[in-house]
Tab-separated table of C-alpha atoms in Angstrom:
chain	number	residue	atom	x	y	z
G	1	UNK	CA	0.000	0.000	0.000
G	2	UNK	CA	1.535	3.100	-1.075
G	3	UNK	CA	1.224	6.487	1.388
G	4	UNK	CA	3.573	8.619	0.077
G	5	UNK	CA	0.881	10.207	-2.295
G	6	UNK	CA	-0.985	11.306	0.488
G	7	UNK	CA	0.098	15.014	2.715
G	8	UNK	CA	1.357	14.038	6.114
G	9	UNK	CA	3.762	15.630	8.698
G	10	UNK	CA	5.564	13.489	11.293
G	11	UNK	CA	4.156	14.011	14.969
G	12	UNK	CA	4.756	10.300	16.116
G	13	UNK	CA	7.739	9.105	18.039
G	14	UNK	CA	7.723	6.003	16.356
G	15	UNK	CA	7.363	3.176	16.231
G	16	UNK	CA	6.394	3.026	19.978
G	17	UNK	CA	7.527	0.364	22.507
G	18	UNK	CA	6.592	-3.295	21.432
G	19	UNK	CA	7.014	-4.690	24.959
G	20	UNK	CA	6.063	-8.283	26.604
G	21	UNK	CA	4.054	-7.906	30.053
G	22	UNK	CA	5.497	-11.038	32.118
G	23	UNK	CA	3.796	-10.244	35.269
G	24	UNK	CA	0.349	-9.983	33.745
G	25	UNK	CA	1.306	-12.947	31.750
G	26	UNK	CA	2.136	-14.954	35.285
G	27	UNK	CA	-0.598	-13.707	36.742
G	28	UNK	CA	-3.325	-14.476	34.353
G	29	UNK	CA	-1.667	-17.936	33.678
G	30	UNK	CA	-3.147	-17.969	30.157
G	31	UNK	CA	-1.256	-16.447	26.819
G	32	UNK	CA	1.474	-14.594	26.634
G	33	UNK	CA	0.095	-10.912	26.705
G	34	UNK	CA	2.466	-8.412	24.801
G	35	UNK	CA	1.748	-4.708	24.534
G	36	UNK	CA	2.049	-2.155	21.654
G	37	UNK	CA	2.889	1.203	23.650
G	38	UNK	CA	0.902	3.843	21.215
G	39	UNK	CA	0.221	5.608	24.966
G	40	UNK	CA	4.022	6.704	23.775
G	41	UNK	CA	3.669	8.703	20.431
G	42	UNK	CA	4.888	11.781	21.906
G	43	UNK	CA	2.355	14.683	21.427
G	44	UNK	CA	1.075	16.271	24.277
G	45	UNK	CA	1.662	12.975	26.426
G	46	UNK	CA	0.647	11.073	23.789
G	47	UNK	CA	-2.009	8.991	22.317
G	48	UNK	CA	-3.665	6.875	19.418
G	49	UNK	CA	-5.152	10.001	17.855
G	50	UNK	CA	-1.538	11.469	17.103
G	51	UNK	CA	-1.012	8.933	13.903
G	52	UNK	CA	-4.315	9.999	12.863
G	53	UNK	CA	-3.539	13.432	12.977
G	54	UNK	CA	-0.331	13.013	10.899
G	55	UNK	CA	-2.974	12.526	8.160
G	56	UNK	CA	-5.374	15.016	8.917
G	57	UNK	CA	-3.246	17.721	10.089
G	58	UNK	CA	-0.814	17.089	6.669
G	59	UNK	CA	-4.244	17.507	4.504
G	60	UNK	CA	-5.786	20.892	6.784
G	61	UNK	CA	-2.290	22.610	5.775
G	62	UNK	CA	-2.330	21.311	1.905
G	63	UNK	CA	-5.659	22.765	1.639
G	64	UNK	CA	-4.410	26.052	3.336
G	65	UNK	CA	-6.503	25.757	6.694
G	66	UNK	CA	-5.900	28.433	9.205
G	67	UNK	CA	-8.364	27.223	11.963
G	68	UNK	CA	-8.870	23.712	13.063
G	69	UNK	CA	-12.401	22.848	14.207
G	70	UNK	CA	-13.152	19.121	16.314
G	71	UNK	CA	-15.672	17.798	18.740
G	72	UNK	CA	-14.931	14.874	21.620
G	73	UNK	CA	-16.529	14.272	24.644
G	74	UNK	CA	-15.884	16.707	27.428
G	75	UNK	CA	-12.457	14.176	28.660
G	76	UNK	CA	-11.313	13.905	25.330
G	77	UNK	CA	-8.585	12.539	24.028
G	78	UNK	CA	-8.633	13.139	20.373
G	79	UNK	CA	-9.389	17.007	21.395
G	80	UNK	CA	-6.214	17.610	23.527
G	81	UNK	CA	-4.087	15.988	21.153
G	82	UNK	CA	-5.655	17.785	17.955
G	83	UNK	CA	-5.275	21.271	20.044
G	84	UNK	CA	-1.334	20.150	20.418
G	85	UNK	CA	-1.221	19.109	16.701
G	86	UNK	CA	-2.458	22.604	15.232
G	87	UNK	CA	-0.246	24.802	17.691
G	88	UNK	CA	2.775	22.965	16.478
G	89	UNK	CA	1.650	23.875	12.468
G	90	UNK	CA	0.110	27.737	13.731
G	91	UNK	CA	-3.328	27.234	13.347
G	92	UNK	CA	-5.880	27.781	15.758
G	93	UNK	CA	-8.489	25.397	16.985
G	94	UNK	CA	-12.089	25.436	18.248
G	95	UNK	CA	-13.098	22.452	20.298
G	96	UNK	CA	-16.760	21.434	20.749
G	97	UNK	CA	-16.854	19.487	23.973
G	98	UNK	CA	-20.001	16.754	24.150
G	99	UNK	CA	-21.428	16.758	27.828
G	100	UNK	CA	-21.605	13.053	27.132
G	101	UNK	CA	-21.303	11.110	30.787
G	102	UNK	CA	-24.062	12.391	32.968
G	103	UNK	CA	-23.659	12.840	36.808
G	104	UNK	CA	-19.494	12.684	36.934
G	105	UNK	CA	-17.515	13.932	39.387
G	106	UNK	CA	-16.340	17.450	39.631
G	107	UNK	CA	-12.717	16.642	38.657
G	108	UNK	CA	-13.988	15.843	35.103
G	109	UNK	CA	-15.380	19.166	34.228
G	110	UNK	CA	-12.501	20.814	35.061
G	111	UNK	CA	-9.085	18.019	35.367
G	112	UNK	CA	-7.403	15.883	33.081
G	113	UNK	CA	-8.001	16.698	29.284
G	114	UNK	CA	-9.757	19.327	30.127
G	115	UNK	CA	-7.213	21.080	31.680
G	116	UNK	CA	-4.287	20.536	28.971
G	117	UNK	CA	-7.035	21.915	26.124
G	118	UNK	CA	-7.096	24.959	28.379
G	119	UNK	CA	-3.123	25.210	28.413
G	120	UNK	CA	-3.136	24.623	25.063
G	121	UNK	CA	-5.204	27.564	24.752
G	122	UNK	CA	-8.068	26.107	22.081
G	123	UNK	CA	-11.344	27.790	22.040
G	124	UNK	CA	-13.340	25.699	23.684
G	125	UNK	CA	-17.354	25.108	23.668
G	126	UNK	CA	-19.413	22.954	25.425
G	127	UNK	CA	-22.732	21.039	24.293
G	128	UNK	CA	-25.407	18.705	25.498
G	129	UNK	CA	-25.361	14.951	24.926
G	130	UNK	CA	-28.018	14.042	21.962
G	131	UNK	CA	-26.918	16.602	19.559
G	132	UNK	CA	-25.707	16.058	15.932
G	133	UNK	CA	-22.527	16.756	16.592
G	134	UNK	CA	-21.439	16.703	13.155
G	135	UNK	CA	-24.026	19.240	12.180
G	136	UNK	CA	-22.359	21.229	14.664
G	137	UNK	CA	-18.727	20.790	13.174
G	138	UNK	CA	-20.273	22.190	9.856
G	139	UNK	CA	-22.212	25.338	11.634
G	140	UNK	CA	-19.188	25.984	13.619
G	141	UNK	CA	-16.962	25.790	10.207
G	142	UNK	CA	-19.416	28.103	8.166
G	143	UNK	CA	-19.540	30.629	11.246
G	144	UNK	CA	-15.179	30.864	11.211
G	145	UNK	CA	-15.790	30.697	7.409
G	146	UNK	CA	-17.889	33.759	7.567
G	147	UNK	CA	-15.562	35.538	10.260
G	148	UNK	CA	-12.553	35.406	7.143
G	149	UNK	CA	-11.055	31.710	8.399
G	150	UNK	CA	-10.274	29.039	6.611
G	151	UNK	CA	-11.412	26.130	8.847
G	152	UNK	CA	-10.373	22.426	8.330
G	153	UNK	CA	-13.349	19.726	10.109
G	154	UNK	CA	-12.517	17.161	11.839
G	155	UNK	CA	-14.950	14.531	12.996
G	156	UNK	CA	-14.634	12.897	16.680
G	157	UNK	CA	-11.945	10.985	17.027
G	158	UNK	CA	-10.328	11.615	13.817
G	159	UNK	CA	-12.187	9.053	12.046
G	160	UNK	CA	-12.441	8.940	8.819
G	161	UNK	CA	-10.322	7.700	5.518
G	162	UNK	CA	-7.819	10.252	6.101
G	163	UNK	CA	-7.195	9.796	9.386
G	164	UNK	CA	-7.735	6.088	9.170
G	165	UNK	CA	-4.384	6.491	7.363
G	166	UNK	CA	-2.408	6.550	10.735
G	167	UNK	CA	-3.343	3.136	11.788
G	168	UNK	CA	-2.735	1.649	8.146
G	169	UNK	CA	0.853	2.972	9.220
G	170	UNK	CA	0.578	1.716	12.710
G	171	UNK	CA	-0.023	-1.757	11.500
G	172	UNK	CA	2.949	-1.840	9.045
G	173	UNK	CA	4.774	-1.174	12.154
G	174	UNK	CA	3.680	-4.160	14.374
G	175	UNK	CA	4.235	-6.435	11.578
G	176	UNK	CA	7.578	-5.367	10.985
G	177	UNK	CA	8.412	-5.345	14.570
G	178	UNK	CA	6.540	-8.736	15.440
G	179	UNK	CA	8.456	-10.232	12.232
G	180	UNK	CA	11.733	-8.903	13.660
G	181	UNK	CA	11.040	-10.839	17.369
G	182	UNK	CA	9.731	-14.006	14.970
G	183	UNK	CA	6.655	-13.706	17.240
G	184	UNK	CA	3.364	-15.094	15.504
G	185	UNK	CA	0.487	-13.048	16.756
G	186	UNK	CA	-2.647	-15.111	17.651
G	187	UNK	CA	-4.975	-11.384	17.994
G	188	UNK	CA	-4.199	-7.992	18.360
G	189	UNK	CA	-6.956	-6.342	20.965
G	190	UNK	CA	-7.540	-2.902	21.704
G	191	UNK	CA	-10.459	-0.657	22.729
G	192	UNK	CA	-12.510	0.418	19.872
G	193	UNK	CA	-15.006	3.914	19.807
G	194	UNK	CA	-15.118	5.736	16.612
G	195	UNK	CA	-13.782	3.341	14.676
G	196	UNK	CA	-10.844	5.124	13.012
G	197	UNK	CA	-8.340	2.550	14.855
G	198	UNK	CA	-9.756	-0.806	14.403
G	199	UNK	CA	-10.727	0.461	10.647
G	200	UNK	CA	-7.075	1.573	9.741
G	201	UNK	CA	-5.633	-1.430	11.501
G	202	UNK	CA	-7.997	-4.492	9.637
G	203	UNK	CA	-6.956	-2.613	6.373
G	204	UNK	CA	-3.364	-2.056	7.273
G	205	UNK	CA	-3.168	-5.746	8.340
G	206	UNK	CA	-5.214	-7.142	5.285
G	207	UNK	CA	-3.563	-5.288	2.119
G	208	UNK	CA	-0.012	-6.568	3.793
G	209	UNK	CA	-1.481	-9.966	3.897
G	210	UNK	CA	-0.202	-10.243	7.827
G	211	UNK	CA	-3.150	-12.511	8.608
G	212	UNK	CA	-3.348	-11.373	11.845
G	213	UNK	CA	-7.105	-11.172	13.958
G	214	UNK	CA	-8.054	-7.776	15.219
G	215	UNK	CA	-10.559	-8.153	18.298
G	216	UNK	CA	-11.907	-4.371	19.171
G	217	UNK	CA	-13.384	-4.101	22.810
G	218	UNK	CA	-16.602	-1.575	22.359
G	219	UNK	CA	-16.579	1.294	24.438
G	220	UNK	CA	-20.049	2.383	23.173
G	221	UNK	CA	-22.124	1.237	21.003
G	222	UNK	CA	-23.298	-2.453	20.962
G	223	UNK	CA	-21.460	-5.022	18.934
G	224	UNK	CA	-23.584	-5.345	15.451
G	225	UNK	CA	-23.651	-0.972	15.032
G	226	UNK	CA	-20.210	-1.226	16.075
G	227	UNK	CA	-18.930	-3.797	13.420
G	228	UNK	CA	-21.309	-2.194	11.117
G	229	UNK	CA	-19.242	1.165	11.573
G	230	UNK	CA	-15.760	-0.229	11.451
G	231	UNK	CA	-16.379	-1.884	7.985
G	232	UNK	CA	-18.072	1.056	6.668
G	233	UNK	CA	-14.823	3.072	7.802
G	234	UNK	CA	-13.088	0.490	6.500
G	235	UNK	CA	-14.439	-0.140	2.825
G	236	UNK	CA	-13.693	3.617	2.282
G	237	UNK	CA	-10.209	3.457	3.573
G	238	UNK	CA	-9.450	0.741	1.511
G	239	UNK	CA	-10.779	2.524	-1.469
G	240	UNK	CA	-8.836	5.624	-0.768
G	241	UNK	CA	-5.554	3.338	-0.535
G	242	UNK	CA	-6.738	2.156	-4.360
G	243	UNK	CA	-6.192	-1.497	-2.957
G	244	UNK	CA	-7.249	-4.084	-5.062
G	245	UNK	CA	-10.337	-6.115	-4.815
G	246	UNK	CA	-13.101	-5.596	-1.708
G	247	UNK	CA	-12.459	-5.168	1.725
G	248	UNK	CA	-12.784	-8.381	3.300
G	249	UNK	CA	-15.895	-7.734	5.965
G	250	UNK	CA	-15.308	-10.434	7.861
G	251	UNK	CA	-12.106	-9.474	9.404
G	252	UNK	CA	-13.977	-7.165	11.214
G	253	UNK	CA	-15.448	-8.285	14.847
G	254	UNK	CA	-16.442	-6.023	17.806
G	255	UNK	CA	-17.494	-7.300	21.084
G	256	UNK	CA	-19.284	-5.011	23.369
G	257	UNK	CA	-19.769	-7.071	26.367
G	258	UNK	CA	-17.600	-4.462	28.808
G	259	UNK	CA	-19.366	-1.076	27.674
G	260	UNK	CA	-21.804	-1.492	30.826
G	261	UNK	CA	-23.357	1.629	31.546
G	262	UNK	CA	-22.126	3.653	28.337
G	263	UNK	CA	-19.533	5.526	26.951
G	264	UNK	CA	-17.217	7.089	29.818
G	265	UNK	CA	-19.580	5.660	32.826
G	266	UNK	CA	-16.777	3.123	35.052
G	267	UNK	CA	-17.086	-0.459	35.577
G	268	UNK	CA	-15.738	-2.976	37.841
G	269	UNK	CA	-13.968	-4.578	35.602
G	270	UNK	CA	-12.473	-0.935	34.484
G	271	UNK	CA	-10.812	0.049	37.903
G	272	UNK	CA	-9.965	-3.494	37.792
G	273	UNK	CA	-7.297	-3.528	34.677
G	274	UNK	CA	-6.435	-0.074	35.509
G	275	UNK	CA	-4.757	-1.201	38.905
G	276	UNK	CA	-3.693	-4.445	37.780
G	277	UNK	CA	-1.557	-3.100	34.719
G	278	UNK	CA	-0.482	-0.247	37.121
G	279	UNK	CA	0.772	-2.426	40.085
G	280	UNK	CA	2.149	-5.470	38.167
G	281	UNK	CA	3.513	-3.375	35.293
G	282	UNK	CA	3.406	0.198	35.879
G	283	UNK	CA	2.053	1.009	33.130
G	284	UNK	CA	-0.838	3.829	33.160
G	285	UNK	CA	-4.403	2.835	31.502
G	286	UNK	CA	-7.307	5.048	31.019
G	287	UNK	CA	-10.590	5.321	32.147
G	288	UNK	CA	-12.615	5.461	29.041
G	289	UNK	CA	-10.884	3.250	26.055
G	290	UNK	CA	-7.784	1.173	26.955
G	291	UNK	CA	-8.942	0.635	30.870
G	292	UNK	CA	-12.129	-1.127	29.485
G	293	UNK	CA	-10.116	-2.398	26.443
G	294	UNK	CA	-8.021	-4.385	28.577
G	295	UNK	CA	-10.732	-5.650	31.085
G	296	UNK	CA	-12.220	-7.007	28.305
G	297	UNK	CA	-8.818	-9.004	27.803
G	298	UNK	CA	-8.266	-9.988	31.062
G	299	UNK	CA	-12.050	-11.782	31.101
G	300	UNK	CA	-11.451	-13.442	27.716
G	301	UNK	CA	-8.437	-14.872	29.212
G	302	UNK	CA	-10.018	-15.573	32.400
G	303	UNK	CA	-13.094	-17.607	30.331
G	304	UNK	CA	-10.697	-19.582	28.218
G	305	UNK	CA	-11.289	-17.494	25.054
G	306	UNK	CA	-7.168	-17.147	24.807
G	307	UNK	CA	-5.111	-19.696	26.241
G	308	UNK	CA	-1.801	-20.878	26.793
G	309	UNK	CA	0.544	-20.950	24.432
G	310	UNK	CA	-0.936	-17.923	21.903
G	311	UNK	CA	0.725	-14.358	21.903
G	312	UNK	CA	-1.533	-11.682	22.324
G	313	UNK	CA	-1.047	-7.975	21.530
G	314	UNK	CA	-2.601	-5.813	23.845
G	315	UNK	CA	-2.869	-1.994	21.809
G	316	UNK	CA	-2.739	0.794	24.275
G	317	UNK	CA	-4.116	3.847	22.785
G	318	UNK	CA	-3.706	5.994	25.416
G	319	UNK	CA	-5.201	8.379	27.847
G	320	UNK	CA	-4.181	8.506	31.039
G	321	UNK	CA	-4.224	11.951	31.386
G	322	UNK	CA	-8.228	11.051	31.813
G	323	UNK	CA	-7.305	9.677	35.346
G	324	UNK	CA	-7.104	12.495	37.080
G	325	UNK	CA	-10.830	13.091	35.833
G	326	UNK	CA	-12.061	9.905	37.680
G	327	UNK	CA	-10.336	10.636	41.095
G	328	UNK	CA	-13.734	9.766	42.627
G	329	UNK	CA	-13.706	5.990	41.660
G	330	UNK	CA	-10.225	5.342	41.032
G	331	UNK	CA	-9.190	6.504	44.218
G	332	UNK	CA	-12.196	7.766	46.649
G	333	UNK	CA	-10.348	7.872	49.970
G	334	UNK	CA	-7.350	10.970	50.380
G	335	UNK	CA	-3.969	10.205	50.792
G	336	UNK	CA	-3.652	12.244	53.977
C-alpha cells in the first residue's frame, strides 16, 4: 500500500515500545500478553489520535486551513491531542466538547483533558449529549468561514479515511516489529469507539497480507452498530488506498460485552485492569478506552477465550491523562 501520495507531517515518536508484560502474563496464567505502547507517540503525552492526525493535520495545511475545528466528549482525548497538533503547524483550533457522561464527578469538568485543552489555549465550547454533533462541526466551520477563516473539520476521534491512514501505518509497524522478534500473533486487541483505529488497523493488516485477527473491545455502542461502523470506515479506507479487490468484511469483529453503563460511565472490571496493569507493570491505563479495552482481555483470558501458548497484543491507545478526571472511583479515599 503506497502512502507517500498522500500530505502528512511526522508528529509520532515512532514506532512506539513493542514490549512483553510477564507479570500480567504470570498472573493471568493464560497467553502470553504483549503490549504495543501507542500511549508513547509523543504529542502532548501522547495517544492513538496522534497517527491519525499526521494525516489530517498534513491535509488541513495542503488545503491552506488556518483554523482547526473538532468535537470529543468533554475528557477527550482526540481534542487535547488535535489542540497540540495545530499549535505545532500555527493554526488555531475550536473544540466542541459533548457533555456526554451524565452525573461525573467534579474533577472531570474541570481536570485531566480538560485542563491541557485549556493550556493549550483552544477555544473551547461545550454542548449537550443528543446533539448532531457533526451538524455542529459544519455550523461551527461556516460561522469561522464567515468571520474570514479558513477552517479544516474534523470529525470525533479523527475518524475517517484520512485519518484512518495513521493506523494503516501503525499496523505496518507491528508487523515489521513482530516479524523482527519471529513472534506469531494469535490477535491484536484494543479498545474500539469511533472506529478510526480498528478500521485503519484491519486494512493495514489485510492489504499486507499479515493474517493477523483484530478483536476491538466496544466502548459504546453495541457489537452489530459497532462492526457495522468499522467496515463502513473500512471499505472507504481501503478505497482511498486504491487497494485491489473488496475489503474483506469479515475481518472485522467487535465485542461489546464491557461497555456497561455507556460511553465514559466506570465499571468494575475498568478500575480493575487499571490497577492491575499499574501495580504489576506500571504502566498507566485510562478510564474510558484502553482501561475497558483491557478488562475485556483480562475476562477473555479468564473464560478460556485465549489460552496458553498464543501471543496476544494488547494496543494501548492511550489516555491517562483522563485519570485524574475519575479521582472519585479510582481513588475515593485521600492520601492524607
Amino acid at each position: 500500500m503506497n502512502l507517500s501520495s498522500f500530505a502528512r507531517v511526522r508528529l509520532t515518536q515512532a514506532p512506539t515500545p513493542f514490549e512483553f508484560l510477564p507479570s500480567i502474563t504470570r498472573l493471568l496464567n493464560g497467553p502470553n500478553i504483549y503490549i504495543k505502547r501507542d500511549d508513547n507517540t509523543g504529542l502532548a503525552t501522547g495517544g492513538n489520535k496522534t497517527r491519525k492526525l499526521e494525516f489530517l493535520i498534513g491535509e488541513a495545511l495542503a488545503q491552506g486551513a488556518t483554523h482547526i475545528v473538532t468535537q470529543g466528549a468533554t475528557q477527550s482525548n482526540h481534542v487535547r491531542q488535535t489542540i497540540a497538533a495545530a499549535n505545532k503547524h500555527g493554526m488555531k483550533t475550536t473544540a466542541l466538547l459533548e457533555e456526554r457522561v451524565s452525573g461525573a464527578h467534579a474533577d472531570y469538568y474541570s481536570s485531566g483533558n480538560v485542563l491541557l485543552d485549556q493550556i493549550f489555549g483552544a477555544t473551547l465550547e461545550t454542548r449537550p449529549a443528543g446533539l448532531d454533533m457533526n451538524h455542529e462541526l459544519i455550523a461551527v466551520g461556516e460561522r469561522l468561514r464567515a468571520a474570514g477563516e479558513k477552517p479544516y473539520l474534523i470529525p470525533g476521534g479523527g475518524s475517517n479515511p484520512v485519518g484512518a491512514l495513521g493506523y494503516v501505518v501503525a499496523a505496518h509497524e507491528i508487523v515489521s516489529q513482530t516479524n523482527e522478534l519471529g513472534l506469531k500473533v494469535d490477535c491484536l486487541v484494543h479498545a474500539t469507539g469511533s472506529t478510526g483505529t480498528q478500521a485503519g488497523l484491519v486494512v493495514g493488516l489485510q492489504g499486507c497480507n499479515s493474517r493477523i485477527p483484530v478483536l476491538g473491545i466496544s466502548v459504546r455502542a453495541p457489537r452489530d452498530k459497532q462492526e457495522d461502523n468499522v467496515r463502513k470506515l473500512a471499505r472507504q479506507t481501503w478505497a482511498l488506498l486504491g487497494a485491489r479487490g473488496e475489503f474483506p468484511d469479515e475481518t472485522v469483529v467487535a465485542n461489546a460485552d464491557y461497555v456497561g453503563g455507556g460511553y465514559g460511565v466506570p465499571t468494575d472490571g475498568m478500575v480493575e485492569a487499571v490497577n492491575l496493569l499499574a501495580r504489576h507493570e506500571g504502566i498507566l491505563l485510562d478510564p474510558v478506552y484502553s482501561g475497558k479495552g483491557f478488562a475485556g482481555l483480562v475476562d477473555l483470558v479468564r473464560k478460556g477465550h485465549f489460552t496458553k501458548g498464543q501471543n496476544i497484543v494488547f494496543l494501548h491507545t492511550g489516555g491517562a491523562v483522563g485519570l485524574f478526571g475519575y479521582r472519585g472511583v479510582l481513588a475515593p479515599q485521600a492520601a492524607f
